[in-house]
Coordinates of C-alpha atoms and ligand atoms in Angstrom, one line a residue:
M450 CA 163.9 154.2 114.8
S451 CA 163.6 151.4 112.3
E452 CA 160.3 151.2 110.4
S453 CA 158.7 147.8 110.8
D454 CA 155.2 146.6 111.5
T455 CA 156.6 143.8 113.6
I456 CA 156.8 146.3 116.5
L457 CA 154.0 148.8 117.0
S458 CA 155.3 151.9 118.7
T459 CA 153.4 154.7 120.5
L460 CA 154.4 157.6 122.7
A461 CA 151.8 159.0 125.1
D462 CA 152.2 160.7 128.4
G463 CA 155.9 159.9 128.5
V464 CA 155.2 156.1 128.0
L465 CA 156.8 154.5 125.0
G466 CA 154.5 151.6 124.1
L467 CA 156.2 148.7 122.3
T468 CA 154.0 145.9 121.1
L469 CA 155.4 142.7 119.6
N470 CA 153.4 142.3 116.5
R471 CA 153.6 138.9 114.8
P472 CA 150.4 137.5 116.3
E473 CA 150.0 134.7 113.8
K474 CA 153.3 133.3 115.2
L475 CA 152.5 134.2 118.8
N476 CA 155.0 137.1 118.4
A477 CA 158.0 134.8 117.9
F478 CA 161.1 136.7 117.0
N479 CA 162.3 136.9 113.5
D480 CA 165.4 139.0 112.7
E481 CA 163.2 142.0 111.6
M482 CA 161.3 142.0 114.9
H483 CA 164.6 141.7 116.9
L484 CA 166.0 144.8 115.1
A485 CA 162.8 146.8 115.5
L486 CA 162.5 146.0 119.2
R487 CA 166.1 146.9 119.7
A488 CA 165.5 150.2 117.9
G489 CA 162.6 150.9 120.3
F490 CA 164.8 150.4 123.4
E491 CA 167.6 152.5 121.9
R492 CA 165.0 155.3 121.4
A493 CA 164.0 154.8 125.1
H494 CA 167.6 155.4 126.0
A495 CA 168.1 158.4 123.8
D496 CA 164.8 160.3 123.9
S497 CA 164.2 162.3 127.0
A498 CA 160.5 162.5 126.1
V499 CA 160.4 158.7 127.0
R500 CA 160.1 158.3 130.8
A501 CA 158.8 154.7 130.9
V502 CA 158.4 151.8 128.5
L503 CA 155.4 149.4 128.3
L504 CA 156.1 146.2 126.5
T505 CA 153.3 143.8 125.5
G506 CA 152.2 141.5 122.7
A507 CA 149.5 141.7 120.0
G508 CA 146.9 138.9 119.8
R509 CA 146.5 136.0 122.1
G510 CA 150.2 135.4 123.0
F511 CA 152.9 137.6 124.5
C512 CA 155.9 135.9 122.8
A513 CA 156.8 132.4 121.8
G514 CA 160.6 133.1 121.8
Q515 CA 162.7 132.6 118.7
D516 CA 160.9 131.8 115.4
L517 CA 162.0 128.3 115.0
G518 CA 161.2 128.3 111.3
D519 CA 164.1 130.8 111.0
R520 CA 166.5 128.6 112.8
D521 CA 165.7 125.2 111.3
P522 CA 168.7 122.9 111.4
K523 CA 167.5 121.2 108.2
K524 CA 168.4 124.4 106.4
G525 CA 172.0 124.1 107.6
V526 CA 173.5 123.8 111.1
P527 CA 172.8 127.2 112.7
D528 CA 175.2 129.1 115.0
L529 CA 172.8 129.8 117.8
G530 CA 175.6 131.5 119.8
R531 CA 175.6 134.1 117.0
T532 CA 171.9 134.6 117.3
I533 CA 172.3 135.2 121.0
E534 CA 175.3 137.5 120.6
T535 CA 173.6 139.5 117.8
F536 CA 170.1 139.8 119.1
Y537 CA 169.1 138.6 122.6
N538 CA 172.1 139.7 124.6
P539 CA 172.1 143.3 123.3
L540 CA 168.3 143.5 124.0
L541 CA 168.7 142.2 127.5
R542 CA 171.5 144.7 128.2
L543 CA 169.4 147.5 126.8
I544 CA 166.4 146.6 129.1
R545 CA 168.5 146.3 132.2
S546 CA 170.7 149.3 131.6
L547 CA 167.8 151.7 130.8
E548 CA 167.5 154.1 133.7
K549 CA 163.7 154.4 133.2
P550 CA 161.0 151.9 134.3
V551 CA 160.2 149.1 131.9
I552 CA 156.8 147.6 132.5
C553 CA 155.8 144.4 130.9
A554 CA 152.2 143.3 130.3
V555 CA 152.2 139.6 129.5
N556 CA 148.9 139.2 127.7
G557 CA 149.2 135.4 126.9
V558 CA 151.7 132.6 126.6
A559 CA 155.4 133.6 127.1
A560 CA 157.7 130.8 126.0
G561 CA 161.4 130.4 125.7
A562 CA 163.1 133.8 125.3
G563 CA 159.7 135.4 125.5
A564 CA 159.4 134.3 129.1
N565 CA 162.8 135.4 130.1
I566 CA 162.5 138.8 128.5
A567 CA 159.4 139.3 130.6
F568 CA 161.4 138.4 133.7
A569 CA 164.1 140.9 132.8
C570 CA 161.6 143.8 132.8
D571 CA 161.3 145.9 136.0
I572 CA 157.6 145.4 136.7
T573 CA 155.8 142.5 135.0
L574 CA 152.1 142.1 135.1
A575 CA 150.4 139.1 133.5
A576 CA 146.9 138.2 132.5
R577 CA 145.6 135.5 134.8
S578 CA 145.3 133.2 131.8
A579 CA 148.9 133.7 130.7
R580 CA 151.5 131.0 131.2
F581 CA 155.3 131.0 131.3
I582 CA 157.2 128.1 129.7
Q583 CA 160.9 127.5 129.7
A584 CA 160.4 125.8 126.3
F585 CA 164.2 125.3 125.7
A586 CA 164.3 121.9 127.2
K587 CA 161.7 120.6 124.7
I588 CA 164.1 121.3 121.8
G589 CA 167.5 120.5 123.3
L590 CA 168.5 124.1 124.2
V591 CA 169.5 126.0 127.3
P592 CA 167.5 128.9 128.7
D593 CA 168.8 132.2 127.4
S594 CA 167.9 135.9 127.6
G595 CA 169.2 135.8 131.1
G596 CA 167.0 133.0 132.3
T597 CA 169.7 131.0 134.0
W598 CA 170.6 134.2 135.9
S599 CA 167.1 135.6 136.7
L600 CA 165.3 132.4 137.5
P601 CA 167.5 131.2 140.4
R602 CA 167.7 134.8 141.7
L603 CA 164.0 135.3 141.6
I604 CA 162.7 131.9 142.7
G605 CA 165.7 129.9 144.0
E606 CA 167.6 127.0 142.5
A607 CA 165.1 124.3 143.2
R608 CA 162.2 125.9 141.3
A609 CA 164.5 127.3 138.6
K610 CA 165.9 123.9 137.8
A611 CA 162.5 122.2 137.8
L612 CA 161.0 124.8 135.4
A613 CA 164.0 124.7 133.1
L614 CA 164.5 121.0 133.0
T615 CA 160.8 120.0 132.7
A616 CA 159.5 122.9 130.6
E617 CA 156.2 122.7 132.5
P618 CA 154.0 125.7 132.0
L619 CA 153.7 128.0 135.0
G620 CA 150.4 129.9 135.5
A621 CA 150.5 133.6 136.0
E622 CA 149.1 133.4 139.6
T623 CA 151.8 131.0 140.7
A624 CA 154.4 133.1 138.9
A625 CA 153.2 136.0 141.0
D626 CA 153.1 133.9 144.2
W627 CA 156.6 132.8 143.6
G628 CA 157.9 136.3 142.9
L629 CA 158.7 135.8 139.3
I630 CA 156.4 138.6 138.3
W631 CA 154.8 141.5 140.2
R632 CA 151.1 140.7 139.8
A633 CA 148.5 138.5 137.9
V634 CA 145.4 140.5 137.0
D635 CA 142.1 139.8 135.2
D636 CA 142.6 139.4 131.5
D637 CA 140.2 142.2 130.6
T638 CA 141.9 144.7 132.9
L639 CA 145.6 143.9 132.1
M640 CA 146.2 146.7 129.6
E641 CA 144.3 149.2 131.6
E642 CA 146.3 148.4 134.8
A643 CA 149.6 148.2 133.0
T644 CA 149.0 151.5 131.2
A645 CA 148.0 153.2 134.4
L646 CA 151.1 152.0 136.1
A647 CA 153.4 153.0 133.3
T648 CA 151.8 156.4 133.0
R649 CA 152.1 156.9 136.8
L650 CA 155.8 156.0 136.7
A651 CA 156.4 158.1 133.6
A652 CA 155.2 161.1 135.6
G653 CA 157.5 160.2 138.4
P654 CA 161.0 161.4 139.3
T655 CA 162.7 159.6 136.4
R656 CA 166.3 160.1 137.5
G657 CA 165.6 158.9 141.0
L658 CA 163.6 155.9 139.7
G659 CA 166.4 155.1 137.3
M660 CA 169.1 155.2 140.0
T661 CA 166.9 153.0 142.2
K662 CA 166.7 150.4 139.4
R663 CA 170.5 150.6 139.0
A664 CA 171.1 150.2 142.8
I665 CA 168.8 147.2 143.1
Q666 CA 170.4 145.5 140.1
A667 CA 173.9 146.2 141.5
A668 CA 173.0 144.4 144.7
A669 CA 173.1 141.1 142.8
T670 CA 176.9 141.3 142.8
N671 CA 177.8 143.9 145.4
S672 CA 178.8 143.2 149.0
L673 CA 176.8 145.1 151.7
D674 CA 179.7 147.6 152.0
E675 CA 179.8 148.2 148.3
Q676 CA 176.0 148.6 148.2
L677 CA 176.1 151.1 151.1
D678 CA 178.7 153.2 149.3
L679 CA 176.6 153.0 146.1
E680 CA 173.5 154.2 148.0
R681 CA 175.5 157.1 149.4
D682 CA 176.8 158.1 145.9
L683 CA 173.4 157.8 144.2
Q684 CA 171.6 159.7 147.0
R685 CA 174.1 162.5 146.6
E686 CA 173.2 162.7 142.9
A687 CA 169.5 162.3 143.5
G688 CA 169.6 165.1 146.1
R689 CA 170.9 167.5 143.5
S690 CA 168.0 166.7 141.1
A691 CA 165.2 169.1 140.2
D692 CA 162.8 166.4 141.1
Y693 CA 164.1 166.2 144.7
A694 CA 163.6 170.0 145.0
E695 CA 160.1 169.7 143.6
G696 CA 159.2 166.6 145.7
V697 CA 160.2 168.3 149.0
S698 CA 158.6 171.6 148.0
A699 CA 155.4 169.9 147.1
F700 CA 155.4 168.0 150.4
L701 CA 156.0 171.1 152.5
E702 CA 153.4 173.0 150.5
K703 CA 150.9 170.1 150.8
R704 CA 150.4 169.8 147.1
K705 CA 151.0 167.2 144.4
P706 CA 154.5 167.2 143.0
E707 CA 155.0 167.9 139.3
F708 CA 158.1 166.0 138.4
S709 CA 160.0 167.0 135.2
G710 CA 162.2 163.9 135.2
K711 CA 165.3 166.0 135.6
Ligands
LIG2088 C1 155.7 129.5 116.2 C2 156.5 129.5 117.4 C3 157.9 129.6 117.3 C4 157.6 129.7 115.0 C5 154.4 129.3 118.0 N1 158.4 129.7 116.1 N2 156.3 129.5 115.1 C6 167.6 131.5 121.0 C7 168.6 131.2 120.1 C8 168.4 130.8 118.8 C9 167.5 129.9 118.4 C10 166.6 129.3 119.3 O1 165.9 130.0 120.2 C11 166.4 130.9 121.1 C12 165.5 131.2 122.2 C13 164.2 130.6 122.3 O2 163.3 131.2 122.4 S1 164.2 128.8 122.2 C14 162.4 128.5 122.5 C15 161.7 128.7 121.2 N3 160.3 128.6 121.5 C16 159.6 127.5 121.6 O3 160.2 126.4 121.6 C17 158.1 127.6 121.8 C18 157.4 126.9 120.6 N4 156.0 127.1 120.7 C19 155.2 126.4 121.5 O4 155.6 125.5 122.1 C20 153.7 126.6 121.4 O5 153.4 127.4 120.2 C21 153.2 127.5 122.6 C22 153.3 126.6 123.9 C23 154.1 128.7 122.8 C24 151.8 127.9 122.4 O6 151.0 126.8 122.1 P1 149.5 126.9 121.4 O7 148.8 127.9 122.2 O8 149.0 125.6 121.3 O9 149.8 127.6 120.0 P2 150.4 126.9 118.7 O10 151.5 126.0 119.0 O11 149.2 126.4 117.8 O12 151.0 128.2 117.9 C25 150.2 129.1 117.1 C26 151.0 129.4 115.8 O13 152.2 130.0 116.2 C27 151.4 128.1 115.1 O14 151.4 128.4 113.8 P3 150.3 127.7 112.8 O15 150.7 128.2 111.4 O16 150.3 126.3 113.0 O17 149.0 128.4 113.3 C28 152.8 127.8 115.6 O18 153.6 127.1 114.7 C29 153.3 129.3 115.7 N5 154.4 129.4 116.6 N6 155.6 129.4 118.5 N7 158.7 129.7 118.4

């Protein structure tokens, strides 16, 4: 894993905590933070001790998207497609393809790519005071980090277009009411609730949870027939897991299961 203080990393109870850590810039991404966050998610893929990820931000913001000081056209016309190809798209793919739960705790403003990364996570909680801004329209850009894909799917085309074209901030409670995120919680309980959720999921049947994530995501492009076949195949695999054996034994023996993640 790359050594950088732009991402704070912890591992406890199977939860890999990744904290965006450029608080003086509301955790806007510079290249170093991009690489360090990617290294964190690569570790989550490779390390079997990691059974869930908890992503959050240090300070008063979650993430203000790209550090615009690093992509200032006055310093030469930038190739933003390259930035997307090099940094954001690999990150989005790592989050979505990780067969372990990714919890996101949005502790404050989430703007631009910062908002869309939060929407790409599996379960997103936000502090009641947090807001989400599709800031791209304010600077002549197009939503990225999967925003043009996730927004219409999560909230429908009308709301997606209005948010993206106006860049109006959306409060956490409305985001939850609309189904953009899982839940808005009191600011002072956000990290406690997010950590408890991540810890609970990290103690869960990791392979089954991972396949559940894969199946739900596949539904975005599958027909019902394809999805039914996929469920059959994944259930066959899940049924052979140690965690299925443990789950059924625990149920029959009226005790709490102890899942190994295998
Ligand atoms: C920042 C930033 C920031 C640098 C706050 N950069 N310093 C992909 C491809 C390649 C390039 C382009 O981008 C993308 C994807 C994207 O993410 S595009 C969208 C980029 N993000 C934005 O346009 C958001 C810009 N930030 C804001 O609009 C505001 O800062 C928000 C609404 C997020 C928060 O407003 P306030 O709460 O009033 O805070 P602030 O504006 O005072 O910011 C605090 C500091 O953070 C400030 O620095 P300073 O030295 O004055 O204290 C800001 O300059 C800095 N900061 N966002 N993206």
